[in-house]
mmCIF file of C-alpha atoms in Angstrom:
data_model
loop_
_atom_site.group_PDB
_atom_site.id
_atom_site.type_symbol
_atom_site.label_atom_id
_atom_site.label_comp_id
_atom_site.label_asym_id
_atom_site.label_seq_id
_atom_site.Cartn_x
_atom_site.Cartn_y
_atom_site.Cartn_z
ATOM 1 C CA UNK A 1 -12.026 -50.561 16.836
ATOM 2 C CA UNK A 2 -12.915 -47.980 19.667
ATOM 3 C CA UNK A 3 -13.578 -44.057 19.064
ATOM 4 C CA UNK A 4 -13.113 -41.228 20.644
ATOM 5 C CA UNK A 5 -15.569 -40.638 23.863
ATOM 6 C CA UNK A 6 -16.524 -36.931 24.397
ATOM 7 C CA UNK A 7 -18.143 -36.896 28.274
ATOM 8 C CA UNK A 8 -20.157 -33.863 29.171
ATOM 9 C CA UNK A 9 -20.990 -32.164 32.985
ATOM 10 C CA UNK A 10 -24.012 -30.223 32.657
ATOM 11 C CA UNK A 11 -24.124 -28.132 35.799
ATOM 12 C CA UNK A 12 -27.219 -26.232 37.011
ATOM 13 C CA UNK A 13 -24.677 -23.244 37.090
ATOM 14 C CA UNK A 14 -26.847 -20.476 38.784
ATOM 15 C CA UNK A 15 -28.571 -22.668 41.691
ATOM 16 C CA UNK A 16 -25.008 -24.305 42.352
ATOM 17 C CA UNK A 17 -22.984 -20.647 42.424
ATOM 18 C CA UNK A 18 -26.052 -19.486 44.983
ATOM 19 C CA UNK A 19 -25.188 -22.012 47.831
ATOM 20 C CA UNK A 20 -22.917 -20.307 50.463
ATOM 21 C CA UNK A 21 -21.546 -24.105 51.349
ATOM 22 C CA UNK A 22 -23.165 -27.023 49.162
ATOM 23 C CA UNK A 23 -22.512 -30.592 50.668
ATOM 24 C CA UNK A 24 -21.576 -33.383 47.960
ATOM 25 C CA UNK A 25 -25.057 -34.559 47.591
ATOM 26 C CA UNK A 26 -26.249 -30.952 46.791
ATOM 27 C CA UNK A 27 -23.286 -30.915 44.616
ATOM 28 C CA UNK A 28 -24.118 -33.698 42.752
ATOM 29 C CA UNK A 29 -27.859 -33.015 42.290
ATOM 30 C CA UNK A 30 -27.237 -30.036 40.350
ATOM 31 C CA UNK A 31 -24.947 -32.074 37.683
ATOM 32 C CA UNK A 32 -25.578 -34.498 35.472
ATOM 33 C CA UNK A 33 -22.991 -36.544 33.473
ATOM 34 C CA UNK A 34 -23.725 -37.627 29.629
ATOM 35 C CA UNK A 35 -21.471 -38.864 26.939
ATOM 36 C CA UNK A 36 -21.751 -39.922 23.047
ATOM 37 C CA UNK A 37 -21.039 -43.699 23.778
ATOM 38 C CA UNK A 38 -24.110 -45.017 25.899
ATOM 39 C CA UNK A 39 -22.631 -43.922 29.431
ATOM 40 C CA UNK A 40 -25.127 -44.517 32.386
ATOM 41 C CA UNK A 41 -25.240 -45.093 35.724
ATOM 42 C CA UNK A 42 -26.844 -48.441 37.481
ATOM 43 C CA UNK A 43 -28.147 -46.290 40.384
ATOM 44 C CA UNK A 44 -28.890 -42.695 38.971
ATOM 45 C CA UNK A 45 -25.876 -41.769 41.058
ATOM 46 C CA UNK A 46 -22.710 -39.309 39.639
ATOM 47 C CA UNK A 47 -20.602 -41.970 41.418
ATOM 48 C CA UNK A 48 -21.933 -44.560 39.748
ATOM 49 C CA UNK A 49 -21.763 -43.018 36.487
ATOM 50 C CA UNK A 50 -19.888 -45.099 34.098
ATOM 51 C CA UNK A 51 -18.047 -43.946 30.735
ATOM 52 C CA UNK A 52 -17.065 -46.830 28.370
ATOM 53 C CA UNK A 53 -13.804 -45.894 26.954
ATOM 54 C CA UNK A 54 -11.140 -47.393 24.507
ATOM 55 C CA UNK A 55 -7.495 -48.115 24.392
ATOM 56 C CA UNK A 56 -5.197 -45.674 22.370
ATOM 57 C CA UNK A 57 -8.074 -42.962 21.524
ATOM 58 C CA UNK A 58 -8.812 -39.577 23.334
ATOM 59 C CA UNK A 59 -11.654 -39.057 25.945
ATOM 60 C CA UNK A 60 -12.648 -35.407 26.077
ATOM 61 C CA UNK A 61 -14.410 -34.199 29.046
ATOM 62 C CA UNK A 62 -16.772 -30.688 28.289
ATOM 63 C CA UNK A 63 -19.065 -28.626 30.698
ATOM 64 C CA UNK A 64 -21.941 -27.020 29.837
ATOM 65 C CA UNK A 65 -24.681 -25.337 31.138
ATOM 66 C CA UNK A 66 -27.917 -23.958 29.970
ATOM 67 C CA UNK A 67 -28.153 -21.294 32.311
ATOM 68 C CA UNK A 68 -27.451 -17.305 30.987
ATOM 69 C CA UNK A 69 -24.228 -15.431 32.297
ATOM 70 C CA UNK A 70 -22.799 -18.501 33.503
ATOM 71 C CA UNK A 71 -20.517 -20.618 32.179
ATOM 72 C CA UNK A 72 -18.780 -24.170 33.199
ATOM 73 C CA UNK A 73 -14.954 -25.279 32.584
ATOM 74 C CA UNK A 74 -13.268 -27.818 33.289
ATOM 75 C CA UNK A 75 -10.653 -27.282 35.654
ATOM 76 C CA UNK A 76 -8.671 -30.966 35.841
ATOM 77 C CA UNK A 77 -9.085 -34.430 35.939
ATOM 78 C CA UNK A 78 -7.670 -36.430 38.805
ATOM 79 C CA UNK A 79 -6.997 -40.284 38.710
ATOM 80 C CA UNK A 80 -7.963 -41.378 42.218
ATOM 81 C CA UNK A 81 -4.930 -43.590 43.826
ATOM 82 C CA UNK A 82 -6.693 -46.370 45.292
ATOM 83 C CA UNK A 83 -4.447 -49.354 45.349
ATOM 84 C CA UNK A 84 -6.605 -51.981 42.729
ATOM 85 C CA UNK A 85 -7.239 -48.804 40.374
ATOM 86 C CA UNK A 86 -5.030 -48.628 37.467
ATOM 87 C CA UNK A 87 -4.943 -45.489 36.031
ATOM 88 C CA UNK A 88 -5.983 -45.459 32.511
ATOM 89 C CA UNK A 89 -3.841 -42.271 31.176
ATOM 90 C CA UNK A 90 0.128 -41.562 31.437
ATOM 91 C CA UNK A 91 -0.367 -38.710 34.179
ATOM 92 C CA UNK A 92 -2.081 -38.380 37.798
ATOM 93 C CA UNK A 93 -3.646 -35.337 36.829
ATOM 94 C CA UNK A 94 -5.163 -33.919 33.484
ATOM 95 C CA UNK A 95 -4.765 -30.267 33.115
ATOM 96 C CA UNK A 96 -7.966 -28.423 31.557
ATOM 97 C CA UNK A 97 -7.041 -25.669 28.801
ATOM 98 C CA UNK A 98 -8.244 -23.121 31.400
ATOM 99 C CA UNK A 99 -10.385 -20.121 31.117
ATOM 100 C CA UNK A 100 -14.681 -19.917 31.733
ATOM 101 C CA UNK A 101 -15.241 -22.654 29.542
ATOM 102 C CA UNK A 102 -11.972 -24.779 29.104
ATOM 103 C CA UNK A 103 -11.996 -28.522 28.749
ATOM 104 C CA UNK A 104 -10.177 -31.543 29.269
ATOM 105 C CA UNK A 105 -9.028 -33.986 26.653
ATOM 106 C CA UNK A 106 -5.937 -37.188 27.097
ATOM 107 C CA UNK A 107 -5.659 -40.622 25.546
ATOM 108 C CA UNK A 108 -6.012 -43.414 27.138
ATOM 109 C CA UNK A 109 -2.833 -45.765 27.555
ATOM 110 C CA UNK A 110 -2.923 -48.665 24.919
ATOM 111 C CA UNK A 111 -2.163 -51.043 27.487
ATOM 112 C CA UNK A 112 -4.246 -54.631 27.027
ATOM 113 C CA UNK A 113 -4.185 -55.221 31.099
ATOM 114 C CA UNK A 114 -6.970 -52.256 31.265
ATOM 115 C CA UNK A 115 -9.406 -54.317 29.369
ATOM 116 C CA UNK A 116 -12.504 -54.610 31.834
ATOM 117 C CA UNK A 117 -10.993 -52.668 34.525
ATOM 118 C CA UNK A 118 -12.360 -49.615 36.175
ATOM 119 C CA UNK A 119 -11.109 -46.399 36.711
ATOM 120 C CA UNK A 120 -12.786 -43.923 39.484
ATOM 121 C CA UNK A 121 -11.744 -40.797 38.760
ATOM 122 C CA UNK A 122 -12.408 -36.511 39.983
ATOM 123 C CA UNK A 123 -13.690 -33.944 38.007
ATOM 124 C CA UNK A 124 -12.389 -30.715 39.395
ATOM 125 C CA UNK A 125 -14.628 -28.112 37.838
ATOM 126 C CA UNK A 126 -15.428 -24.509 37.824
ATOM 127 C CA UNK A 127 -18.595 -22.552 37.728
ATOM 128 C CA UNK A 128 -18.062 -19.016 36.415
ATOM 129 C CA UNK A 129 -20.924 -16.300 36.964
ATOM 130 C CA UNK A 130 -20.775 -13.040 35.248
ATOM 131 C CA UNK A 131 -17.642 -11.319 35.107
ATOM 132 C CA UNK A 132 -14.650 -13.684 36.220
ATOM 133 C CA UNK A 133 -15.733 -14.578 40.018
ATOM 134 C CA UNK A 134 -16.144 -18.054 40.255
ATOM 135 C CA UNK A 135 -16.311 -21.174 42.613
ATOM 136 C CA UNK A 136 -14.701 -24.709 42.281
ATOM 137 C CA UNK A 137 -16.770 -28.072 42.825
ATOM 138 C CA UNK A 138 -15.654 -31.760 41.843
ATOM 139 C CA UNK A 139 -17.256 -34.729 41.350
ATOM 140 C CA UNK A 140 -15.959 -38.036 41.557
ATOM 141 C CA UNK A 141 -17.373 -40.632 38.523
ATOM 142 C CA UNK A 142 -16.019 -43.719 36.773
ATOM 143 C CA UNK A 143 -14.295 -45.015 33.402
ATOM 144 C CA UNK A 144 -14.151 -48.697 32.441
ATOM 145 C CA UNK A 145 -11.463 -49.594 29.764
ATOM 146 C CA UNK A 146 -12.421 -51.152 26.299
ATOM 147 C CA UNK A 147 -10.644 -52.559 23.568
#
């Protein structure tokens, strides 16, 4: 019944790599968050963004940028351990594949009691300017669990 969900961070890679000490908010106002199943957020907020995901099929997470000599990978995904939070995936953390443009991909647990629940999560990512120097950010958005 569900599909795959691919979820991508686009990153305004060369303003973002400038700042000498960006606060969250300037953090998330260079990113955006998209995704091929109708994800949005109520508020315009990253926080706020939601993902609609499925039971027992893969969400991939991909960063992208459309600015030249930069690139954007994606470094981990975190489940955040608040106590009502279940976490929708086997492990804590999801490794990215690594490298200037890796990615993140895990299924989510087939596991009926995550029906309708929500999952806040971190996006650990990595902005990469020419060369291999590059700085780490996060984000922190939010999955909710389909059948």
């Amino acid at each position: 019944m569900g599909k795959k969900v691919v979820i991508a961070l686009t990153v305004q890679a060369s303003s973002l790599y400038a700042m000498s000490n960006p606060s969250q908010e300037d953090i998330d106002n260079a990113c955006s968050l998209s995704d091929d199943n109708s994800g949005r957020s109520s508020n315009g907020t990253l926080k706020d963004f939601l993902s609609n995901v499925y039971l027992n099929q893969d969400v991939r997470w991909n960063g992208v940028t459309n600015d030249n000599g930069y690139s954007v990978a994606i470094d981990s995904i975190f489940n955040e351990p608040e106590s009502r939070d279940l976490n929708f995936f086997d492990v804590t953390t999801i490794n990215g594949t690594g490298g200037r443009s890796g990615n993140a991909t895990a299924k989510v647990k087939n596991d009926s009691n995550l029906v309708h629940k929500l999952d806040k999560y971190t996006i650990n990512f990595s902005v990469y300017a020419d060369g291999n120097s590059s700085k780490s950010f996060h984000i922190d958005p939010k999955l909710a669990a389909n059948p």
